Short mmCIF file of N, CA, C and O in Angstrom, two decimals:
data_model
loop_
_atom_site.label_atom_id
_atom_site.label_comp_id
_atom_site.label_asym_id
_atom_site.label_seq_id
_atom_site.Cartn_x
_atom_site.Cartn_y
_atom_site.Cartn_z
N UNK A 1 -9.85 -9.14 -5.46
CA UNK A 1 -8.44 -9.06 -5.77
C UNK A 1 -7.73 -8.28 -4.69
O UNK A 1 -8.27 -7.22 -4.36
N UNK A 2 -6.65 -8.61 -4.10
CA UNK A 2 -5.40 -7.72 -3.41
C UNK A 2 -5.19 -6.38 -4.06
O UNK A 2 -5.13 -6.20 -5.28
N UNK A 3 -5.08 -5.49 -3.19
CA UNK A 3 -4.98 -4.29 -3.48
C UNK A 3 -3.47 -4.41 -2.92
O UNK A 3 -3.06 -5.20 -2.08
N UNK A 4 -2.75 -3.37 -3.62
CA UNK A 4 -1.61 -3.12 -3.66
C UNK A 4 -1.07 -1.36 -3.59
O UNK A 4 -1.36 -0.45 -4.36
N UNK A 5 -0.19 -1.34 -2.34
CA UNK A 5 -0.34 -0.25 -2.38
C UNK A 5 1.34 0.41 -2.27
O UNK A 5 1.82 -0.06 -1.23
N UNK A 6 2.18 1.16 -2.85
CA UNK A 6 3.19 1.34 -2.68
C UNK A 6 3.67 2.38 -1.96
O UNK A 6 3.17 3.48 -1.72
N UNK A 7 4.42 2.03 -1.74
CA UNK A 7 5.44 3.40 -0.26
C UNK A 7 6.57 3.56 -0.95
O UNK A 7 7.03 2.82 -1.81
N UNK A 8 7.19 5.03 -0.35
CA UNK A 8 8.82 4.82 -0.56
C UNK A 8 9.78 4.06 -0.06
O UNK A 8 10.90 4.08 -0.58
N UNK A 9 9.53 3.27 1.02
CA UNK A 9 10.49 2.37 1.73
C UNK A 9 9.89 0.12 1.33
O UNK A 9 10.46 -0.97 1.40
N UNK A 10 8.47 0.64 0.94
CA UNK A 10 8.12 -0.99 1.13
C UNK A 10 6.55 -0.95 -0.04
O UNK A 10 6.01 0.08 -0.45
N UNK A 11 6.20 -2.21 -0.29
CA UNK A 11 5.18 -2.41 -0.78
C UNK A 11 4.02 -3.30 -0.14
O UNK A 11 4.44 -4.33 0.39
N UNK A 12 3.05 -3.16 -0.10
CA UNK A 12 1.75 -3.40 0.56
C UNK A 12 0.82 -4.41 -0.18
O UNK A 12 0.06 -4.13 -1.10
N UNK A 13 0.97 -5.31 0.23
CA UNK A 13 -0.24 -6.27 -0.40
C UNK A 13 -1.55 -6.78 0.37
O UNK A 13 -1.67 -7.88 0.91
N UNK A 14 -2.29 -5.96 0.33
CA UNK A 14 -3.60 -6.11 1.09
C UNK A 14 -4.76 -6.66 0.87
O UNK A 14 -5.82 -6.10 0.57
N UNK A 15 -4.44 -8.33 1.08
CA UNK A 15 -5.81 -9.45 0.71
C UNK A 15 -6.91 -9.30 1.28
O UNK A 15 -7.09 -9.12 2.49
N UNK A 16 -7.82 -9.39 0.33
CA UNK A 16 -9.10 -9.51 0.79
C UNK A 16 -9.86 -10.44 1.82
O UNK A 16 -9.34 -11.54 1.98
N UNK A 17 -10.91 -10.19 2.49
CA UNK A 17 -11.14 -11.00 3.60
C UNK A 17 -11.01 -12.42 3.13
O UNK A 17 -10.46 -13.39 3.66
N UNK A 18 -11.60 -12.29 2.09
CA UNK A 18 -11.89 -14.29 1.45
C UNK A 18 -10.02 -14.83 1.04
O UNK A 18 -9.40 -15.89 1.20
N UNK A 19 -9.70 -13.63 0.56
CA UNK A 19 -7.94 -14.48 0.19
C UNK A 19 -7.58 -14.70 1.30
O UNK A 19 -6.85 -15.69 1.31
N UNK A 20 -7.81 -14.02 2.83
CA UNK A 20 -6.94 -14.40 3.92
C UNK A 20 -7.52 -15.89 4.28
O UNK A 20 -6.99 -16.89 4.78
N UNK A 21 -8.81 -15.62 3.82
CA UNK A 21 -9.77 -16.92 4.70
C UNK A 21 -9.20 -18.48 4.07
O UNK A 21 -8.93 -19.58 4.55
N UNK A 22 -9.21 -17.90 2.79
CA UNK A 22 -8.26 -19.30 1.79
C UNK A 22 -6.60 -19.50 2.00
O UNK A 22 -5.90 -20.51 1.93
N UNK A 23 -6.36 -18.44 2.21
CA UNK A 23 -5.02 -18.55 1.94
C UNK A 23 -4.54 -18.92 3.72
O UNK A 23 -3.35 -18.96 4.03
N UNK A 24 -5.47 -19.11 4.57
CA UNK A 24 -5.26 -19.12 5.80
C UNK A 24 -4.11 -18.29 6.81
O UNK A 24 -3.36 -18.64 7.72
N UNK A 25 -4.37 -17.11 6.17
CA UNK A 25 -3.27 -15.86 6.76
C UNK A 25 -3.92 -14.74 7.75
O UNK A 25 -5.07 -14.45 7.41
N UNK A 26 -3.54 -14.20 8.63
CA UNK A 26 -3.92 -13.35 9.30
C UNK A 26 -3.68 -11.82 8.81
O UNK A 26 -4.47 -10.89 9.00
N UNK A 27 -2.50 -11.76 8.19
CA UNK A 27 -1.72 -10.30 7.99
C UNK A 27 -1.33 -10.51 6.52
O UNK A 27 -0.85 -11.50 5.95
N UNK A 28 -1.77 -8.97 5.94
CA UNK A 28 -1.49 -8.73 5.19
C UNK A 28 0.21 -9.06 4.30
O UNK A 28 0.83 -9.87 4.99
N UNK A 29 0.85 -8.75 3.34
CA UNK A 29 2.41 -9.16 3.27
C UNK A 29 2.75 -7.95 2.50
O UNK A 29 2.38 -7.43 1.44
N UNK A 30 3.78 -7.64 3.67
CA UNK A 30 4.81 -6.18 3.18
C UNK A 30 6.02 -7.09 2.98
O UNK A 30 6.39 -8.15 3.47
N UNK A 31 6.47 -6.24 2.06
CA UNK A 31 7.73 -6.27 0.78
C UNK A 31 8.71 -4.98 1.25
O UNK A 31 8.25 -3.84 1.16
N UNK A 32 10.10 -5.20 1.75
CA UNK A 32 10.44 -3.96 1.53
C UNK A 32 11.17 -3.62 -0.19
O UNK A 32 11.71 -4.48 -0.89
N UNK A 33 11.02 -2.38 -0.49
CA UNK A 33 11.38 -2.16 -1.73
C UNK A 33 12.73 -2.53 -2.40
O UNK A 33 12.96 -2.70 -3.59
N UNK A 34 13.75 -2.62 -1.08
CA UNK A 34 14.89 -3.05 -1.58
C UNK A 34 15.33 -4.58 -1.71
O UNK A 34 16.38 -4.97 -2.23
N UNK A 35 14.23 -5.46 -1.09
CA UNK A 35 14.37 -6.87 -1.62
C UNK A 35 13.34 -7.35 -2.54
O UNK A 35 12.88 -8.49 -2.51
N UNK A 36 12.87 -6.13 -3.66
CA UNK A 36 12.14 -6.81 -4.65
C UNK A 36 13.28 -6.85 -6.07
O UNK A 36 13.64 -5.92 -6.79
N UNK A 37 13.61 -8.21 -6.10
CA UNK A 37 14.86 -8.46 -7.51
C UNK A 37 14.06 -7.87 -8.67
O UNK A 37 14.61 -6.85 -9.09
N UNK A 38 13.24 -8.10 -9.14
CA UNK A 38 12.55 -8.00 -10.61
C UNK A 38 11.16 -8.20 -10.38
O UNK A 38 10.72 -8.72 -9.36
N UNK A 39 10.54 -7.81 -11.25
CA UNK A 39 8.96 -7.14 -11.12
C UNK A 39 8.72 -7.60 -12.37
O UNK A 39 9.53 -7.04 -13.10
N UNK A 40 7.86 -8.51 -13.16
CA UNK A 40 7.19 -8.91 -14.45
C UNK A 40 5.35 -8.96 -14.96
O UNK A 40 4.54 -9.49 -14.20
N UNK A 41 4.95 -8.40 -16.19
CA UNK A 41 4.09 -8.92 -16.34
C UNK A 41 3.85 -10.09 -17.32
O UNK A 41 4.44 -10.17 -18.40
N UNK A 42 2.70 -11.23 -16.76
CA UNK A 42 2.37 -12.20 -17.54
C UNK A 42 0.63 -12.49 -17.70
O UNK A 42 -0.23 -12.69 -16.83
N UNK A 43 0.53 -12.41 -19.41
CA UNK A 43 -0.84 -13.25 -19.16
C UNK A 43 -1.00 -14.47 -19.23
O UNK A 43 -1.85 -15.01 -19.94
N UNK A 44 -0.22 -15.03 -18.51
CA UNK A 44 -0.90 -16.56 -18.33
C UNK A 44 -0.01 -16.55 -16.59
O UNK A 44 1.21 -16.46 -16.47
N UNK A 45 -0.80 -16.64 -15.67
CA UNK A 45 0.16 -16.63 -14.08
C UNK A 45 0.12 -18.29 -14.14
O UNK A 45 1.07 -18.78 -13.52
N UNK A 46 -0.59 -19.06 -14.62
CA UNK A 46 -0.57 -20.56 -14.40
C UNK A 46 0.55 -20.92 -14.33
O UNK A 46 0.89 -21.31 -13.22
N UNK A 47 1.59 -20.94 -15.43
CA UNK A 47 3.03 -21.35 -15.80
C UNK A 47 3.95 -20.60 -14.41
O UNK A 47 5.00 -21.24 -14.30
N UNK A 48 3.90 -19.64 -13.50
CA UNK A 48 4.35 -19.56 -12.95
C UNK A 48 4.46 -20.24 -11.55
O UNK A 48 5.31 -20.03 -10.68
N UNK A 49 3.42 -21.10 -11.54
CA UNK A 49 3.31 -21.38 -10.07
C UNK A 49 3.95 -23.14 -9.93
O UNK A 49 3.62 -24.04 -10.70
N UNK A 50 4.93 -23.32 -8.73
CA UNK A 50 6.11 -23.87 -9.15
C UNK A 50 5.84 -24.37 -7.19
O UNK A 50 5.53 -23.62 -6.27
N UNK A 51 6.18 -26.11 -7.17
CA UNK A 51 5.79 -26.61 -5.69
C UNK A 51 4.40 -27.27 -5.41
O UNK A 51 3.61 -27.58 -6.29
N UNK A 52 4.22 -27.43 -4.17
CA UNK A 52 2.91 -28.09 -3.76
C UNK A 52 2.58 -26.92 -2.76
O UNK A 52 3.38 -26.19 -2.16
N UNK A 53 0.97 -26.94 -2.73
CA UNK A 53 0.07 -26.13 -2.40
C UNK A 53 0.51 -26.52 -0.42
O UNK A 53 0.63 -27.68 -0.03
N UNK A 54 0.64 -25.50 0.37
CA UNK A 54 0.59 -25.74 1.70
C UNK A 54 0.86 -24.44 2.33
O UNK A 54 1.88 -23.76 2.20
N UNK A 55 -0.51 -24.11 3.26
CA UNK A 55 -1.89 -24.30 2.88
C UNK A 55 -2.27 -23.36 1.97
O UNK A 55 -1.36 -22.53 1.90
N UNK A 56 -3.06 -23.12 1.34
CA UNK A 56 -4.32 -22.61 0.15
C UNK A 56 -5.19 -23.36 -0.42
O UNK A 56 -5.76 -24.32 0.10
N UNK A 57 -5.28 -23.09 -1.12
CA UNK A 57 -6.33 -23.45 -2.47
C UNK A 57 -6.00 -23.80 -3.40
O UNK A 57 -4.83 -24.13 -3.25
N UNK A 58 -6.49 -24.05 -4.95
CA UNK A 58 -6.29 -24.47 -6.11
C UNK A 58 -7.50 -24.77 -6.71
O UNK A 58 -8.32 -25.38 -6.03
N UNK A 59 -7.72 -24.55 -7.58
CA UNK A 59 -8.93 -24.75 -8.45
C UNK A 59 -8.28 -25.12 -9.68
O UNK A 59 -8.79 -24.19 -10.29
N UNK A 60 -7.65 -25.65 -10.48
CA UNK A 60 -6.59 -25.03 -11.67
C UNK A 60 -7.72 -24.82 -12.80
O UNK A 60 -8.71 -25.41 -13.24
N UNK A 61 -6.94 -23.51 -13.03
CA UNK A 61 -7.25 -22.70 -13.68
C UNK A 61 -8.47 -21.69 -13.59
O UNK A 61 -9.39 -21.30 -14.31
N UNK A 62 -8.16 -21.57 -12.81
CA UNK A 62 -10.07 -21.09 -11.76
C UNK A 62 -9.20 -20.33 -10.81
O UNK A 62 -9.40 -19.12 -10.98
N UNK A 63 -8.65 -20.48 -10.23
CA UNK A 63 -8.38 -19.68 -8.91
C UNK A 63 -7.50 -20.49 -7.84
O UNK A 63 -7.83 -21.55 -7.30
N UNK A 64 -6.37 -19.80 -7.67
CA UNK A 64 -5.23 -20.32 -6.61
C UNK A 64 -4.63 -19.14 -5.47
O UNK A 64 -3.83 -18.28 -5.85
N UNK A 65 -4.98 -19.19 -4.40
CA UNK A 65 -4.91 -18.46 -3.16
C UNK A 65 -3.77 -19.28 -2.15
O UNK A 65 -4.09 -20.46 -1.95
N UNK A 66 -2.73 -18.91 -1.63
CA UNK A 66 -1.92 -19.54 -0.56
C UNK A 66 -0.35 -19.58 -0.92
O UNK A 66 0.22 -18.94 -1.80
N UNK A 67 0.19 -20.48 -0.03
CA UNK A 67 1.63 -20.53 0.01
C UNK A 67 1.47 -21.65 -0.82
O UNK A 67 0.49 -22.39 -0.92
N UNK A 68 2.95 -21.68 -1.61
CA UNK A 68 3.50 -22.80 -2.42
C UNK A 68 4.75 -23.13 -1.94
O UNK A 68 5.75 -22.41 -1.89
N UNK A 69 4.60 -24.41 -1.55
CA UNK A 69 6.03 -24.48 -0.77
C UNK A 69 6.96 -25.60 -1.66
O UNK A 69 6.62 -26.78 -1.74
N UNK A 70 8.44 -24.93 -2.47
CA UNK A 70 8.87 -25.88 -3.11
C UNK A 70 10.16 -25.93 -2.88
O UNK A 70 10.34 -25.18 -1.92
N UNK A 71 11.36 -26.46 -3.27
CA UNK A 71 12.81 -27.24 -2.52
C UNK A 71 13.70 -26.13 -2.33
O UNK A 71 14.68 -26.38 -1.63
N UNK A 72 13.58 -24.71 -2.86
CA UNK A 72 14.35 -23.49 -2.69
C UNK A 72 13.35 -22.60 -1.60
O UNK A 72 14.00 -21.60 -1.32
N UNK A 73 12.11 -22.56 -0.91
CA UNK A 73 11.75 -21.89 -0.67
C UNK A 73 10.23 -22.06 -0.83
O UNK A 73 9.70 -23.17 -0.96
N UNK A 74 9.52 -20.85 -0.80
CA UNK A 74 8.11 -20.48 -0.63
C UNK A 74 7.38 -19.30 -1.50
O UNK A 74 7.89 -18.19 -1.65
N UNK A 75 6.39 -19.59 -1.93
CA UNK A 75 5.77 -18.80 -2.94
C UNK A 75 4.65 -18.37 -2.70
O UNK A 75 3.87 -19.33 -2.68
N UNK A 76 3.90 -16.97 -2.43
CA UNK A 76 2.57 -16.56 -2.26
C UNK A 76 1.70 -16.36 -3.54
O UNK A 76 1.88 -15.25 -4.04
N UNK A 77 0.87 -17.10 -4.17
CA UNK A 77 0.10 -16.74 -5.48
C UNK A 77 -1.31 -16.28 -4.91
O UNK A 77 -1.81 -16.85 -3.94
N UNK A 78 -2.00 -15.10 -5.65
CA UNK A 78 -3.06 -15.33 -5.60
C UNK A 78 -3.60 -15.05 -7.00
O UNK A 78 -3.56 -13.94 -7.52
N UNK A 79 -4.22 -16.35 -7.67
CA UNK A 79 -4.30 -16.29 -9.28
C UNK A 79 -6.11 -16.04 -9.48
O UNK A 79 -6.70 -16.60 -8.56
N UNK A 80 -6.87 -15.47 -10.30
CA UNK A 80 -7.73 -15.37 -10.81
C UNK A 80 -8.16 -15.78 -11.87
O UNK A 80 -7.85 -14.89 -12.67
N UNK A 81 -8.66 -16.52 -12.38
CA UNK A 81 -8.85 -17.19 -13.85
C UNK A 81 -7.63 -16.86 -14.94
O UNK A 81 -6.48 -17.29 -14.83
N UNK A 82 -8.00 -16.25 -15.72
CA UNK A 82 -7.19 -16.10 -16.91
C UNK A 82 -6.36 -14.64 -17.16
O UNK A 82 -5.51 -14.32 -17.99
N UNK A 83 -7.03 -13.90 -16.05
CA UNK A 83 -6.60 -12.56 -16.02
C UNK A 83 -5.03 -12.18 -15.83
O UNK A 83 -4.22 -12.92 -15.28
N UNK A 84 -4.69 -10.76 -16.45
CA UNK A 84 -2.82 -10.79 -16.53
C UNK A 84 -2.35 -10.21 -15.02
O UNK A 84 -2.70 -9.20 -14.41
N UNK A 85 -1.53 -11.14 -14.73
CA UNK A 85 -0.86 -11.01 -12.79
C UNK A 85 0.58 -10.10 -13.04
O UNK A 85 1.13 -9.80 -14.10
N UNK A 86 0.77 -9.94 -12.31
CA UNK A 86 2.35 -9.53 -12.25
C UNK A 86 3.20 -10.90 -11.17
O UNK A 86 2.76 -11.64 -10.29
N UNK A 87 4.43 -10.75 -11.73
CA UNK A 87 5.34 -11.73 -10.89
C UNK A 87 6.19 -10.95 -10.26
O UNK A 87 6.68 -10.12 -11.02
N UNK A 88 6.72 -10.86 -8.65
CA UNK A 88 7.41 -10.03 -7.81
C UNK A 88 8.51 -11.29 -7.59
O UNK A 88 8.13 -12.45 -7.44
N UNK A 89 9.71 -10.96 -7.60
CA UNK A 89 10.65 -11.90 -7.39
C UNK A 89 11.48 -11.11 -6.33
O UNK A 89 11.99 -10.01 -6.53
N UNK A 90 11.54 -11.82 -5.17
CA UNK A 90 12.14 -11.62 -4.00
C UNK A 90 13.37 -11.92 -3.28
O UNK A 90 13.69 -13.11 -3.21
N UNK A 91 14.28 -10.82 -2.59
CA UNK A 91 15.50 -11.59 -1.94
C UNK A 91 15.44 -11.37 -0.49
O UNK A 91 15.23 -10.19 -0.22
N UNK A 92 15.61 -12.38 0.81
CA UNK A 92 15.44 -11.85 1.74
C UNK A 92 14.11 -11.82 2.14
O UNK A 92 13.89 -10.99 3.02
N UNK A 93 13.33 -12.34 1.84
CA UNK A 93 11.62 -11.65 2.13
C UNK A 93 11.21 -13.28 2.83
O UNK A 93 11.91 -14.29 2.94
N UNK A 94 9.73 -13.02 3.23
CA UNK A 94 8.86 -14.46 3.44
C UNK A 94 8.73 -15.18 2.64
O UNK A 94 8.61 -16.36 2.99
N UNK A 95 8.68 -14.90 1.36
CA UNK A 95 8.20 -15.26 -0.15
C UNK A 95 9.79 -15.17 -1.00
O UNK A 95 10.71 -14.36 -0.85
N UNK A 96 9.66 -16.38 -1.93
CA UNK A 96 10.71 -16.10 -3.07
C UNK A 96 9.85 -15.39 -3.76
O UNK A 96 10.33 -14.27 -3.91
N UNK A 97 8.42 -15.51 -4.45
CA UNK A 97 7.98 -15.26 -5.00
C UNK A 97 6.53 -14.65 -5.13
O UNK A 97 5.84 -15.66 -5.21
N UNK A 98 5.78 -13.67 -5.20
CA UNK A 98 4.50 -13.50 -5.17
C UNK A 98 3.84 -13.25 -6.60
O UNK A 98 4.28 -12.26 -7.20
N UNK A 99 2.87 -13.99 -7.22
CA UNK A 99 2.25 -14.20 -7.98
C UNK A 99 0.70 -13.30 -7.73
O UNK A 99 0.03 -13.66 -6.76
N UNK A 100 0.26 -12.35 -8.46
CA UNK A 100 -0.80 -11.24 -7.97
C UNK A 100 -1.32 -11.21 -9.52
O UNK A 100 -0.62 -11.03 -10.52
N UNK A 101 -3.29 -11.52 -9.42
CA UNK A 101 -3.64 -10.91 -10.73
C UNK A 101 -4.07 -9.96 -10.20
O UNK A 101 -4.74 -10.02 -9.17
N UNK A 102 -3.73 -8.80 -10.83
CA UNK A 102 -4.18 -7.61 -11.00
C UNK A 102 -4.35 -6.73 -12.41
O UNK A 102 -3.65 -6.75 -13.42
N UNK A 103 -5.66 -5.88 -12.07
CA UNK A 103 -5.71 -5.36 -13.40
C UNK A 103 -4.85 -3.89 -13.77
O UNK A 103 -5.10 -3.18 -14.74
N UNK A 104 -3.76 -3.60 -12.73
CA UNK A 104 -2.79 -2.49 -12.77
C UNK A 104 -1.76 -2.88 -12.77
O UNK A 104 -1.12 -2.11 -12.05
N UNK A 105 -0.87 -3.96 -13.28
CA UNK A 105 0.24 -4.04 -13.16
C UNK A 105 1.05 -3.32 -13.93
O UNK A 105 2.21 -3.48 -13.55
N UNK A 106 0.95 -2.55 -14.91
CA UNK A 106 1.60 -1.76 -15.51
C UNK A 106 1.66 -0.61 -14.69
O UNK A 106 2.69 0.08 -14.69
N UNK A 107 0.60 -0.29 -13.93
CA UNK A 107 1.22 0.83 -13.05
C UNK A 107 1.74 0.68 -11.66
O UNK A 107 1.90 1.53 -10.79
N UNK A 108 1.98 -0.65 -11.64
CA UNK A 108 2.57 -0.92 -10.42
C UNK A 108 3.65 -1.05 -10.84
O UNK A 108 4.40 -0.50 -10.04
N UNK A 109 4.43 -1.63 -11.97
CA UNK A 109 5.96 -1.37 -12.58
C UNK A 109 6.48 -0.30 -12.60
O UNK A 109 7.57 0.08 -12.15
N UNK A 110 5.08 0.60 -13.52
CA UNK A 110 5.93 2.52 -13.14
C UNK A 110 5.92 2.90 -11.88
O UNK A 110 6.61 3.91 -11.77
N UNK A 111 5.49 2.58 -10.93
CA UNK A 111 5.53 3.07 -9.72
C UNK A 111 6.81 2.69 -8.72
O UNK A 111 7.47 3.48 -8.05
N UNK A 112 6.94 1.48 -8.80
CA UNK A 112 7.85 0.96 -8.60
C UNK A 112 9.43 1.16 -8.54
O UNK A 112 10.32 0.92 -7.73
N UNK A 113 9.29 1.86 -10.11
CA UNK A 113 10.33 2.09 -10.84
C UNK A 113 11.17 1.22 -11.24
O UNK A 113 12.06 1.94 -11.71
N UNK A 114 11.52 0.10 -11.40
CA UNK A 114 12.49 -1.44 -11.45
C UNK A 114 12.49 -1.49 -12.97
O UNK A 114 13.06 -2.41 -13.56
#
């Protein structure tokens, strides 16, 4: 799973060797804090992922790593089976959207503060 790490100016999403290798990325993806719109948790990330896969992965329902590229824009998911993700909704950024399972998203909301 992406480790996530927060700053006072930006947020840190730091994929693992295999998510870069799938998701075919070199660099990690910083967020600055002031273009994150809204911050959510969901247990089901499936329903969120919105477009066609280019490039990543997909397994559905198994595991989805990469960009989603759909008619407003671009979406980074990296989904894990069934486990609860958080949704980062973005203005200004690489991503409209980043889709992350993680098993801290509640303390990535308090941290956050949003």
């Amino acid at each position: 799973m992406a480790s996530l790490r927060v700053h006072p100016d930006r947020l840190e999403i730091h994929l693992t060797p295999a998510e870069r290798t799938l998701s075919l990325r070199r660099d990690d993806i910083v967020v600055q804090r002031e273009n994150i719109r809204s911050v959510a948790i969901t247990d089901d990330p499936w329903i969120w992922i919105r477009g066609i896969r280019a490039p990543g992965i997909e397994v559905p329902l198994i595991l989805a790593v990469g960009t989603w590229k759909f008619h407003g824009g671009k979406d980074f998911l990296a989904i894990k089976g069934k486990r609860q993700a958080v949704v980062i909704d973005l203005v200004d950024e690489e991503f409209a959207r980043v889709v992350l399972s993680t098993s801290h998203a509640g303390d990535l909301i308090a941290s956050l503060k949003i």
